[in-house]
Amino acid sequence: MYSNQIYASGIQSVLKVHWKLRCETPLAIRNGLSIGYQDSDQRKSRGMGLRFKWQPPSDDREVSSLHYGYKVVDDKVESYHFVPPSSIRGSLRSWVINHLVHPSYRDEITPPEKKEEARTKEYQAKIQKALTDPKSGYSLVASLFGQALDTRNEGESLSNAGRLQIDTTSFSQAKAMPIAINGTLEDDGITGPINASRQMTVRNPVDRMTHASKEGGLHHFLEFCQGETFEVHMTLLNPQGSDMGLLSLWRREIEDGLLRFGALSSIGRGRVSIHEPGYRLWRNPFVKEPEWLKHFEPNNDESFTDALAGLWTAYILPATSLDQLISYLQ
Amino acid sequence: MHNPNPFDFVPFADRPLLKTEDEFNSMGDLFSGYLEVKMKALTPVHVVGYQEPDGNGRKSHIYRQNDQAYIPAASIRGCLRAFIETLTAGWVSQATPEYGKSYKKRHVGFSTFEWFQNKSRNHQYQAKPAVDPAYQPKASTDDVVTDIASYLFGIVIEKEKGSDVSHDALARKSKVWIEDAKIESEHLDDKNYWLPDIAGDAIMGGAKPSASNWWYMQPNQVWQRNVSVSGRIMPMAEFIGERYWGRKFYYHQNPDNCVPFYDPQNHNWEYPKHPFCKVKLECLMPNTSTDNFRIYVNRIPRQLLVLLVLSLAPGNNIRHKLGYGKAYGYGSIEFSIEAAHLRVEDTSQRIPASLKDMLEESLSWSKMAWNRERLQAAGFDVSLIDWSALDKLAKIIGLENYEKLTFTYPPFKSGYFARGISQDVFNKAVGPKFKLGNPISTTSPEVARNLAAELFAIKKPIHFQVYQENAQGWVIIKNRKP
């Protein structure tokens, strides 16, 4: 049964997951902004002569920007590309909803727009029903990812902040790379962040009756190149057996390519593989051991440092044992 | 005798085949997973990456991502989607909406899915939609129906003005995800292949759809058009079309047979306005393959998975074409399914199953192509297929005896496209039945065919079908079966 009091007894254990993700296909993660480029393309040269400008488009052509952020290094502001944690979180959450929430509830758990008050009440009722029905599978989503549900009555509140926190690191490309355009590298130097290889690709739908390019159909997009890597750090507070099962399923579905990140899955973007997995558990030794702890090995390695070292007992889950934890999701 | 034209058309069915999402979803167990597929080049394959000047012409490098050659996923998707749209009487998902009337370029304007009003000083003419508007992707507020291709590959429909159709009804996510197909460098050849082109903006053989001939359009009328020649007004025959013949596909042929035809040294083709140039192509060589690439399916019902497999491996005769230079023999390919990792999405089970090896079953589906009885016995709804379209597809993209055929565009010279038909010539050739003056209606297909046949000795490429049926090797094409 779902309870929004997920920290009623405090935090008694923390699972820290580390995955290094490698892009097995290009990855398209945008930030809603656009950057401009100039096109001095000669006739029939298909993309030669493009010059990117690391600034918003003015009169030039524009293309959706890949996600980036800024940091200060040696008193200088540097830009860098990274996959936002919200993107990873969103993909994982969507996968759970689409696969573990019963189909009869799936379409009912999308919140309506705020202005639609009548529908908001209807939605709240549906969420309450989903949370009390053990067969709905929705309590998994609400417990792990959090649930925002304002019933205007504190006593009835079903909201919680969730138990999963996700962080990502920036891409780890050490060598500054220009943007590859249709196979050639932009020859006007390096544009924008330099910590990831990027490419600009073109799509050109063809008119079905004439086989000519559809008028207005030609468009470009930017993406991170295959082979780029970045790290994902997940922190699960008070992990449950079902969380272990979820982790195991996520890993399997990611490796199989059925759980993807970013846009354009229709053209195969966003498949990644998991490398250097690490599953470290810290738990209060005075709290009763859960049954699933038998899959973990105590870890007394002094190099196993963390803010929790010395306070709680450390465990490690061998990556090969993860598959066995799927059954805790039943 | 002339060579047949390199492309042909698959006529539209009377109406598109549309169903609701629920109807599609109930076509058997839902499958997820992926097929590992290999693409073999039957003729050289080129997808344009970038082009650079090369002597008088250009060199076209194959498509690359970050210095690695690929056949891009979007090309593979387009190839499969166009085939499935045609095979299953689907919507026309991609079309230029309008070809407006334009001075000296297009006498008769037309729209793809709407009526188009042509106005001139002497004449007003409302051109019918070039495609039955029933084939235009639409979203409605009532039953949300879609075609098979849009169910599989997704679609974004433009919202009509004032429509209150929901966003969900306008956009559907793709259930088929196709990855890029990697090409090893030893399978590339950038020395031996080329195609002809002309200097300037235009691409030689580029599409010029027109409603003032019967090349892209079915016959409707014959008009008299007064043309000024050296200051003198000459009444000429203009052949007005009104509906596209169908969806365009290119025949298979060996580029070695066809490309030299266009070389000016062989005197088959004249280049009066724009000089000839060669475009050298970097190609995936014939009889080499890409690496395996993946085609994912995300919850598609068994029947449509079978259809997807049949479309990938469409029997012994039909093969796909993809990429650049299709008219010149490039881009004939063959897909083979090398592995199948799939699972049934069983909603009664809490946890999705692991993927299982289903190669044997997938290959057994492909072996049913296109036997109605076997398909029916296997529980496949054969009404999903437009069998007339399949028959025509087999004639165009059938491989049977393709090495014996050469397909070339009708040249721009006397007796072909350069030949205008004056009023005198028309009236003399056609006889007393028709006189050029008031528009002659040709809505009866026989009338148009007879007119074209009677004028054939003067100008061959008037009526597309008449031109094709009188071409060298038509018997081979006519007898091809799926």
XYZ file of N, CA and C in Angstrom, chain A residues 24-26 41-48 95 97-103 106 134-140 173 177-178 180-185 197-217 221 223 225-226 228 249 252-260 264-269 271 326-330, chain B residues 9 12 32-34 48-53 58 62-68 70 73-74 77-78 81-82 85 91-99 112-113 131 153 158 173-174 176-180 182 197-204 207 209 216 244 246-250 277 294 296-299 324 326 343 345 347 349-355:
504
model
N 25.640 4.175 -27.949
C 25.813 3.162 -29.006
C 25.242 3.653 -30.332
N 24.397 4.652 -30.251
C 23.913 5.351 -31.446
C 24.016 6.839 -31.095
N 23.890 7.731 -32.063
C 23.911 9.153 -31.702
C 22.796 9.476 -30.697
N 26.852 27.655 -48.716
C 26.895 26.423 -49.501
C 26.838 26.730 -50.994
N 27.728 26.091 -51.728
C 27.650 26.234 -53.172
C 26.520 25.356 -53.680
N 26.067 25.640 -54.887
C 25.003 24.832 -55.439
C 25.445 23.382 -55.515
N 24.547 22.485 -55.205
C 24.774 21.050 -55.297
C 25.964 20.578 -54.475
N 26.275 21.215 -53.374
C 27.413 20.723 -52.584
C 26.971 20.110 -51.270
N 25.681 20.157 -50.982
C 25.100 19.425 -49.871
C 25.805 19.635 -48.536
N 25.781 20.827 -48.028
C 26.225 21.017 -46.656
C 27.642 21.506 -46.499
N 28.379 21.710 -47.581
C 29.705 22.305 -47.422
C 29.508 23.809 -47.250
N 9.315 4.920 -18.781
C 9.395 3.479 -19.017
C 8.574 2.730 -17.964
N 6.010 3.825 -16.234
C 4.571 4.039 -16.481
C 4.095 3.187 -17.651
N 4.885 3.150 -18.713
C 4.454 2.441 -19.919
C 4.552 0.928 -19.808
N 5.310 0.439 -18.835
C 5.495 -1.007 -18.750
C 5.000 -1.635 -17.464
N 4.995 -0.903 -16.376
C 4.643 -1.520 -15.099
C 3.324 -1.024 -14.522
N 2.822 0.071 -15.065
C 1.498 0.522 -14.642
C 0.476 -0.197 -15.518
N -0.562 -0.710 -14.881
C -1.562 -1.491 -15.624
C -2.167 -0.621 -16.740
N -2.357 -1.218 -17.936
C -2.855 -0.408 -19.060
C -4.137 0.348 -18.748
N -3.003 3.630 -17.327
C -1.932 4.416 -17.969
C -2.390 5.767 -18.501
N -3.480 -2.177 -5.450
C -2.143 -2.767 -5.523
C -1.801 -3.309 -6.911
N -2.861 -3.561 -7.720
C -2.599 -4.106 -9.062
C -2.278 -3.009 -10.073
N -2.458 -1.751 -9.686
C -2.249 -0.679 -10.664
C -0.772 -0.502 -11.010
N 0.100 -0.792 -10.048
C 1.538 -0.595 -10.265
C 1.953 0.857 -10.100
N 0.993 1.730 -9.854
C 1.316 3.153 -9.840
C 2.064 3.577 -8.578
N 1.881 2.814 -7.486
C 2.568 3.210 -6.255
C 4.092 3.160 -6.439
N 4.553 2.298 -7.338
C 5.991 2.264 -7.657
C 6.477 3.621 -8.148
N 34.693 13.772 -23.349
C 35.617 13.907 -24.487
C 36.746 14.867 -24.099
N 36.609 19.001 -30.419
C 36.238 18.545 -31.756
C 35.286 19.536 -32.417
N 35.547 19.856 -33.686
C 34.564 20.671 -34.403
C 33.311 19.843 -34.711
N 30.816 17.870 -36.904
C 30.858 17.167 -38.179
C 29.552 17.409 -38.924
N 29.669 17.815 -40.178
C 28.481 18.097 -40.986
C 28.512 17.214 -42.214
N 27.546 16.335 -42.325
C 27.474 15.418 -43.464
C 28.818 14.737 -43.717
N 29.533 14.426 -42.681
C 30.769 13.669 -42.852
C 32.008 14.528 -42.892
N 31.872 15.823 -43.128
C 33.060 16.678 -43.102
C 33.045 17.465 -41.803
N 34.190 17.932 -41.386
C 34.246 18.700 -40.155
C 34.142 20.178 -40.488
N 31.877 15.197 -28.937
C 31.817 15.207 -30.403
C 30.366 15.353 -30.814
N 30.146 16.255 -31.772
C 28.783 16.513 -32.232
C 28.740 16.445 -33.750
N 27.577 16.183 -34.257
C 27.426 16.150 -35.707
C 26.091 16.763 -36.081
N 26.082 17.330 -37.278
C 24.810 17.844 -37.783
C 24.349 16.933 -38.903
N 23.120 16.481 -38.790
C 22.572 15.515 -39.731
C 21.384 16.155 -40.434
N 21.098 15.621 -41.597
C 20.013 16.205 -42.395
C 18.947 15.149 -42.666
N 17.701 15.578 -42.678
C 16.606 14.701 -43.102
C 15.865 15.405 -44.225
N 15.421 14.613 -45.174
C 14.872 15.198 -46.384
C 13.733 14.330 -46.906
N 12.517 14.536 -46.436
C 11.425 13.667 -46.881
C 11.155 13.803 -48.371
N 10.759 12.692 -48.959
C 10.586 12.631 -50.414
C 9.097 12.544 -50.750
N 8.676 13.385 -51.676
C 7.292 13.385 -52.152
C 7.008 12.018 -52.790
N 5.897 11.431 -52.411
C 5.611 10.059 -52.834
C 5.247 9.933 -54.317
N 4.727 11.013 -54.920
C 4.315 10.899 -56.321
C 5.395 11.362 -57.292
N 6.280 12.253 -56.823
C 7.284 12.798 -57.736
C 8.690 12.299 -57.400
N 8.856 11.826 -56.178
C 10.165 11.401 -55.684
C 11.152 12.560 -55.584
N 10.664 13.778 -55.676
C 11.517 14.947 -55.427
C 11.452 15.251 -53.938
N 12.402 16.053 -53.457
C 12.355 16.460 -52.056
C 11.057 17.204 -51.804
N 10.421 16.894 -50.699
C 9.188 17.607 -50.347
C 9.529 19.062 -50.070
N 8.767 19.960 -50.690
C 9.046 21.378 -50.499
C 8.948 21.743 -49.011
N 9.994 22.382 -48.501
C 9.993 22.782 -47.095
C 10.294 21.652 -46.132
N 10.617 20.492 -46.672
C 10.813 19.325 -45.791
C 12.234 19.158 -45.281
N 19.526 18.703 -37.928
C 19.509 18.614 -36.470
C 20.894 18.247 -35.960
N 23.341 16.445 -32.988
C 23.300 15.321 -32.053
C 24.707 15.010 -31.569
N 27.706 12.411 -30.904
C 28.134 11.283 -31.736
C 28.128 9.968 -30.957
N 28.007 8.915 -31.710
C 28.155 7.572 -31.154
C 29.523 7.474 -30.472
N 30.320 8.650 -27.490
C 30.446 9.596 -26.370
C 30.027 8.913 -25.066
N 15.582 -4.283 -14.029
C 14.832 -4.180 -15.292
C 15.351 -3.034 -16.161
N 18.462 -4.091 -17.896
C 18.190 -5.025 -18.990
C 17.605 -4.292 -20.195
N 16.650 -3.418 -19.950
C 15.979 -2.733 -21.056
C 16.907 -1.713 -21.739
N 17.777 -1.095 -20.945
C 18.754 -0.171 -21.545
C 19.714 -0.947 -22.431
N 20.221 -2.053 -21.918
C 21.183 -2.853 -22.700
C 20.527 -3.422 -23.966
N 19.234 -3.739 -23.871
C 18.528 -4.264 -25.046
C 18.132 -3.152 -26.016
N 18.269 -1.911 -25.602
C 17.921 -0.790 -26.486
C 16.453 -0.431 -26.454
N 15.691 -1.041 -25.559
C 14.262 -0.737 -25.485
C 13.980 0.468 -24.596
N 14.936 0.815 -23.757
C 14.832 2.038 -22.943
C 15.914 2.991 -23.444
N 15.465 4.087 -24.038
C 16.392 5.017 -24.703
C 16.296 6.402 -24.087
N 14.262 11.412 -31.078
C 14.491 10.754 -32.361
C 14.762 9.257 -32.252
N 14.065 8.596 -31.338
C 14.204 7.141 -31.283
C 13.736 6.523 -32.605
N 12.857 7.220 -33.333
C 12.370 6.669 -34.603
C 13.504 6.417 -35.581
N 14.582 7.204 -35.503
C 15.745 6.916 -36.355
C 16.905 6.406 -35.484
N 16.514 5.688 -34.454
C 17.489 4.894 -33.708
C 18.368 5.664 -32.751
N 18.018 6.921 -32.460
C 18.874 7.682 -31.557
C 18.604 7.271 -30.108
N 20.248 5.005 -27.984
C 20.588 3.702 -27.381
C 21.946 3.824 -26.706
N 15.222 -9.051 -10.019
C 13.979 -8.749 -10.749
C 12.773 -9.301 -9.997
N 12.956 -10.462 -9.379
C 11.813 -11.127 -8.740
C 11.206 -10.279 -7.612
N 11.965 -9.325 -7.072
C 11.421 -8.495 -5.982
C 10.374 -7.490 -6.477
N 10.214 -7.470 -7.771
C 9.222 -6.566 -8.335
C 7.838 -7.212 -8.411
N 7.791 -8.523 -8.214
C 6.503 -9.233 -8.366
C 5.475 -8.731 -7.358
N 4.431 4.183 -62.000
C 3.528 4.562 -60.902
C 2.648 3.390 -60.473
N -3.479 4.374 -57.117
C -4.130 4.373 -55.797
C -5.341 3.439 -55.813
N 7.509 -6.652 -28.867
C 8.585 -5.661 -28.756
C 9.910 -6.392 -28.925
N 10.915 -5.621 -29.296
C 12.248 -6.204 -29.454
C 12.896 -5.685 -30.716
N 13.801 -6.441 -31.240
C 14.466 -5.952 -32.447
C 14.885 -7.070 -33.390
N 23.847 10.548 -50.493
C 24.708 11.732 -50.575
C 25.136 12.202 -49.192
N 26.441 12.400 -49.039
C 26.982 13.055 -47.863
C 27.260 14.494 -48.221
N 28.449 14.773 -48.749
C 28.699 16.114 -49.267
C 29.297 15.970 -50.660
N 29.160 17.048 -51.409
C 29.648 17.024 -52.784
C 30.657 18.143 -52.971
N 31.627 17.899 -53.830
C 32.644 18.920 -54.087
C 32.945 18.947 -55.580
N 33.422 20.080 -56.077
C 33.740 20.162 -57.506
C 34.816 19.150 -57.878
N 31.275 16.957 -60.490
C 31.331 16.945 -59.031
C 31.703 15.551 -58.555
N 29.889 9.540 -50.011
C 28.777 8.845 -49.362
C 28.510 9.468 -47.991
N 27.292 9.328 -47.540
C 26.868 9.888 -46.246
C 27.751 9.352 -45.112
N 28.193 10.238 -44.277
C 29.030 9.842 -43.137
C 28.560 10.533 -41.872
N 28.828 9.858 -40.782
C 28.669 10.491 -39.464
C 30.019 10.425 -38.793
N 30.548 11.576 -38.469
C 31.816 11.617 -37.744
C 32.873 10.724 -38.408
N 32.967 10.842 -39.721
C 33.966 10.138 -40.533
C 33.702 8.644 -40.728
N 32.552 8.170 -40.378
C 32.204 6.766 -40.594
C 31.041 6.697 -41.592
N 27.771 5.456 -43.463
C 26.528 4.773 -43.079
C 25.504 4.901 -44.194
N 19.566 5.872 -41.154
C 18.292 5.269 -40.749
C 17.121 5.913 -41.480
N 17.199 7.248 -41.671
C 16.070 7.949 -42.287
C 15.826 7.442 -43.711
N 14.165 3.988 -43.369
C 12.778 4.222 -42.948
C 11.907 4.678 -44.120
N 12.438 5.659 -44.864
C 11.670 6.199 -45.986
C 11.357 5.127 -47.012
N 8.782 2.723 -45.453
C 7.485 3.367 -45.256
C 6.761 3.576 -46.594
N 7.506 4.050 -47.586
C 6.889 4.281 -48.903
C 6.331 2.967 -49.454
N 3.191 2.059 -47.304
C 2.066 2.945 -47.663
C 1.398 2.452 -48.948
N -2.169 6.388 -46.422
C -2.138 7.811 -46.713
C -0.879 8.163 -47.505
N -0.919 9.322 -48.159
C 0.288 9.886 -48.758
C 0.921 10.759 -47.682
N 1.927 10.227 -46.998
C 2.442 10.920 -45.810
C 3.350 12.094 -46.167
N 3.924 12.088 -47.353
C 4.836 13.172 -47.743
C 4.470 13.653 -49.138
N 4.147 14.917 -49.232
C 3.836 15.471 -50.557
C 4.002 16.982 -50.520
N 4.559 17.518 -51.585
C 4.584 18.978 -51.732
C 3.148 19.430 -51.970
N 2.657 20.380 -51.170
C 1.206 20.666 -51.229
C 0.743 21.345 -52.503
N 1.602 22.150 -53.137
C 1.089 22.945 -54.261
C 2.175 23.191 -55.309
N 1.768 23.140 -56.561
C 2.629 23.528 -57.680
C 1.900 24.658 -58.402
N -1.951 19.356 -54.435
C -1.941 17.908 -54.264
C -3.267 17.404 -53.723
N -3.801 18.071 -52.694
C -5.025 17.558 -52.072
C -6.206 18.512 -52.183
N -4.329 14.338 -55.959
C -4.511 13.065 -55.254
C -5.871 13.146 -54.559
N 5.004 3.813 -38.188
C 6.126 4.754 -38.263
C 5.831 6.108 -37.614
N -0.624 18.197 -39.619
C -0.781 19.644 -39.431
C -2.191 19.973 -39.002
N 3.541 8.604 -32.011
C 4.951 8.210 -31.938
C 5.185 6.983 -32.800
N 6.389 6.903 -33.285
C 6.743 5.741 -34.093
C 6.852 4.501 -33.216
N 8.206 1.822 -34.723
C 9.330 1.158 -35.399
C 10.516 2.107 -35.335
N 11.599 1.640 -34.761
C 12.800 2.474 -34.629
C 13.891 1.817 -35.471
N 14.438 2.586 -36.363
C 15.447 2.022 -37.270
C 16.784 2.710 -37.039
N 17.825 1.918 -36.892
C 19.158 2.492 -36.655
C 19.942 2.588 -37.968
N 21.003 3.380 -37.941
C 21.848 3.543 -39.130
C 22.565 2.231 -39.464
N 25.896 0.660 -40.737
C 27.319 1.019 -40.896
C 27.937 0.312 -42.112
N 24.870 14.476 -65.189
C 24.147 15.648 -64.690
C 24.400 16.803 -65.652
N 23.698 17.892 -65.416
C 23.888 19.085 -66.224
C 24.352 20.211 -65.317
N 25.146 21.102 -65.868
C 25.627 22.232 -65.075
C 24.447 23.138 -64.726
N 24.533 23.790 -63.596
C 23.456 24.698 -63.180
C 22.718 24.159 -61.977
N 21.584 24.792 -61.690
C 20.837 24.439 -60.489
C 20.092 23.122 -60.606
N 19.544 22.882 -61.799
C 18.664 21.721 -61.957
C 19.457 20.426 -61.866
N 18.804 19.375 -61.424
C 19.393 18.040 -61.409
C 18.833 17.306 -62.619
N 19.711 16.689 -63.382
C 19.248 15.976 -64.570
C 18.301 14.849 -64.148
N 12.508 15.695 -60.887
C 11.070 15.640 -61.159
C 10.533 16.998 -61.601
N 6.889 17.673 -62.155
C 5.476 17.302 -62.269
C 4.686 18.426 -62.918
N 3.020 12.739 -65.622
C 2.759 12.465 -64.203
C 1.271 12.312 -63.909
N -2.597 12.477 -60.395
C -1.349 11.711 -60.531
C -1.678 10.266 -60.916
N -0.158 7.813 -59.853
C -0.034 6.984 -58.643
C 1.225 7.342 -57.894
N 1.711 6.386 -57.118
C 2.935 6.613 -56.335
C 4.123 6.112 -57.153
N 5.176 6.895 -57.099
C 6.310 6.660 -58.012
C 7.320 5.669 -57.426
N 7.752 4.752 -58.245
C 8.847 3.837 -57.895
C 9.761 3.702 -59.111
N 11.022 3.357 -58.855
C 12.001 3.223 -59.941
C 12.313 1.753 -60.219
N 27.840 17.040 -67.445
C 28.958 16.802 -66.527
C 28.747 15.478 -65.802
N 19.986 -2.561 -36.488
C 18.803 -3.003 -35.754
C 17.538 -2.259 -36.183
N 13.960 -1.869 -34.435
C 13.207 -2.144 -33.214
C 11.712 -2.037 -33.479
N 10.963 -2.843 -32.760
C 9.507 -2.674 -32.752
C 9.084 -2.475 -31.310
N 8.127 -1.615 -31.108
C 7.665 -1.296 -29.762
C 6.159 -1.527 -29.708
N 5.797 -2.734 -29.283
C 4.385 -3.092 -29.125
C 3.631 -3.012 -30.446
N 20.532 7.691 -53.788
C 20.707 8.627 -54.906
C 20.841 7.856 -56.217
N 18.618 6.619 -58.398
C 17.769 5.438 -58.651
C 17.454 5.311 -60.143
N 9.826 -10.251 -27.876
C 9.017 -10.796 -26.787
C 7.565 -10.378 -26.999
N 4.381 -8.820 -25.386
C 4.061 -7.952 -24.244
C 2.780 -8.489 -23.612
N 0.190 -8.461 -20.965
C -0.257 -7.517 -19.933
C -0.709 -8.238 -18.663
N 1.113 -10.300 -17.160
C 2.329 -10.454 -16.365
C 2.816 -9.089 -15.904
N 3.197 -8.994 -14.659
C 3.641 -7.721 -14.108
C 4.947 -7.271 -14.762
N 5.839 -8.223 -14.948
C 7.183 -7.868 -15.427
C 7.330 -8.242 -16.900
N 7.752 -7.307 -17.729
C 7.965 -7.653 -19.146
C 9.005 -8.770 -19.287
N 8.711 -9.692 -20.181
C 9.608 -10.838 -20.365
C 10.925 -10.401 -20.995
N 11.920 -11.271 -20.899
C 13.185 -11.032 -21.614
C 12.956 -11.279 -23.100
N 13.845 -10.732 -23.904
C 13.751 -10.977 -25.346
C 14.168 -12.413 -25.640
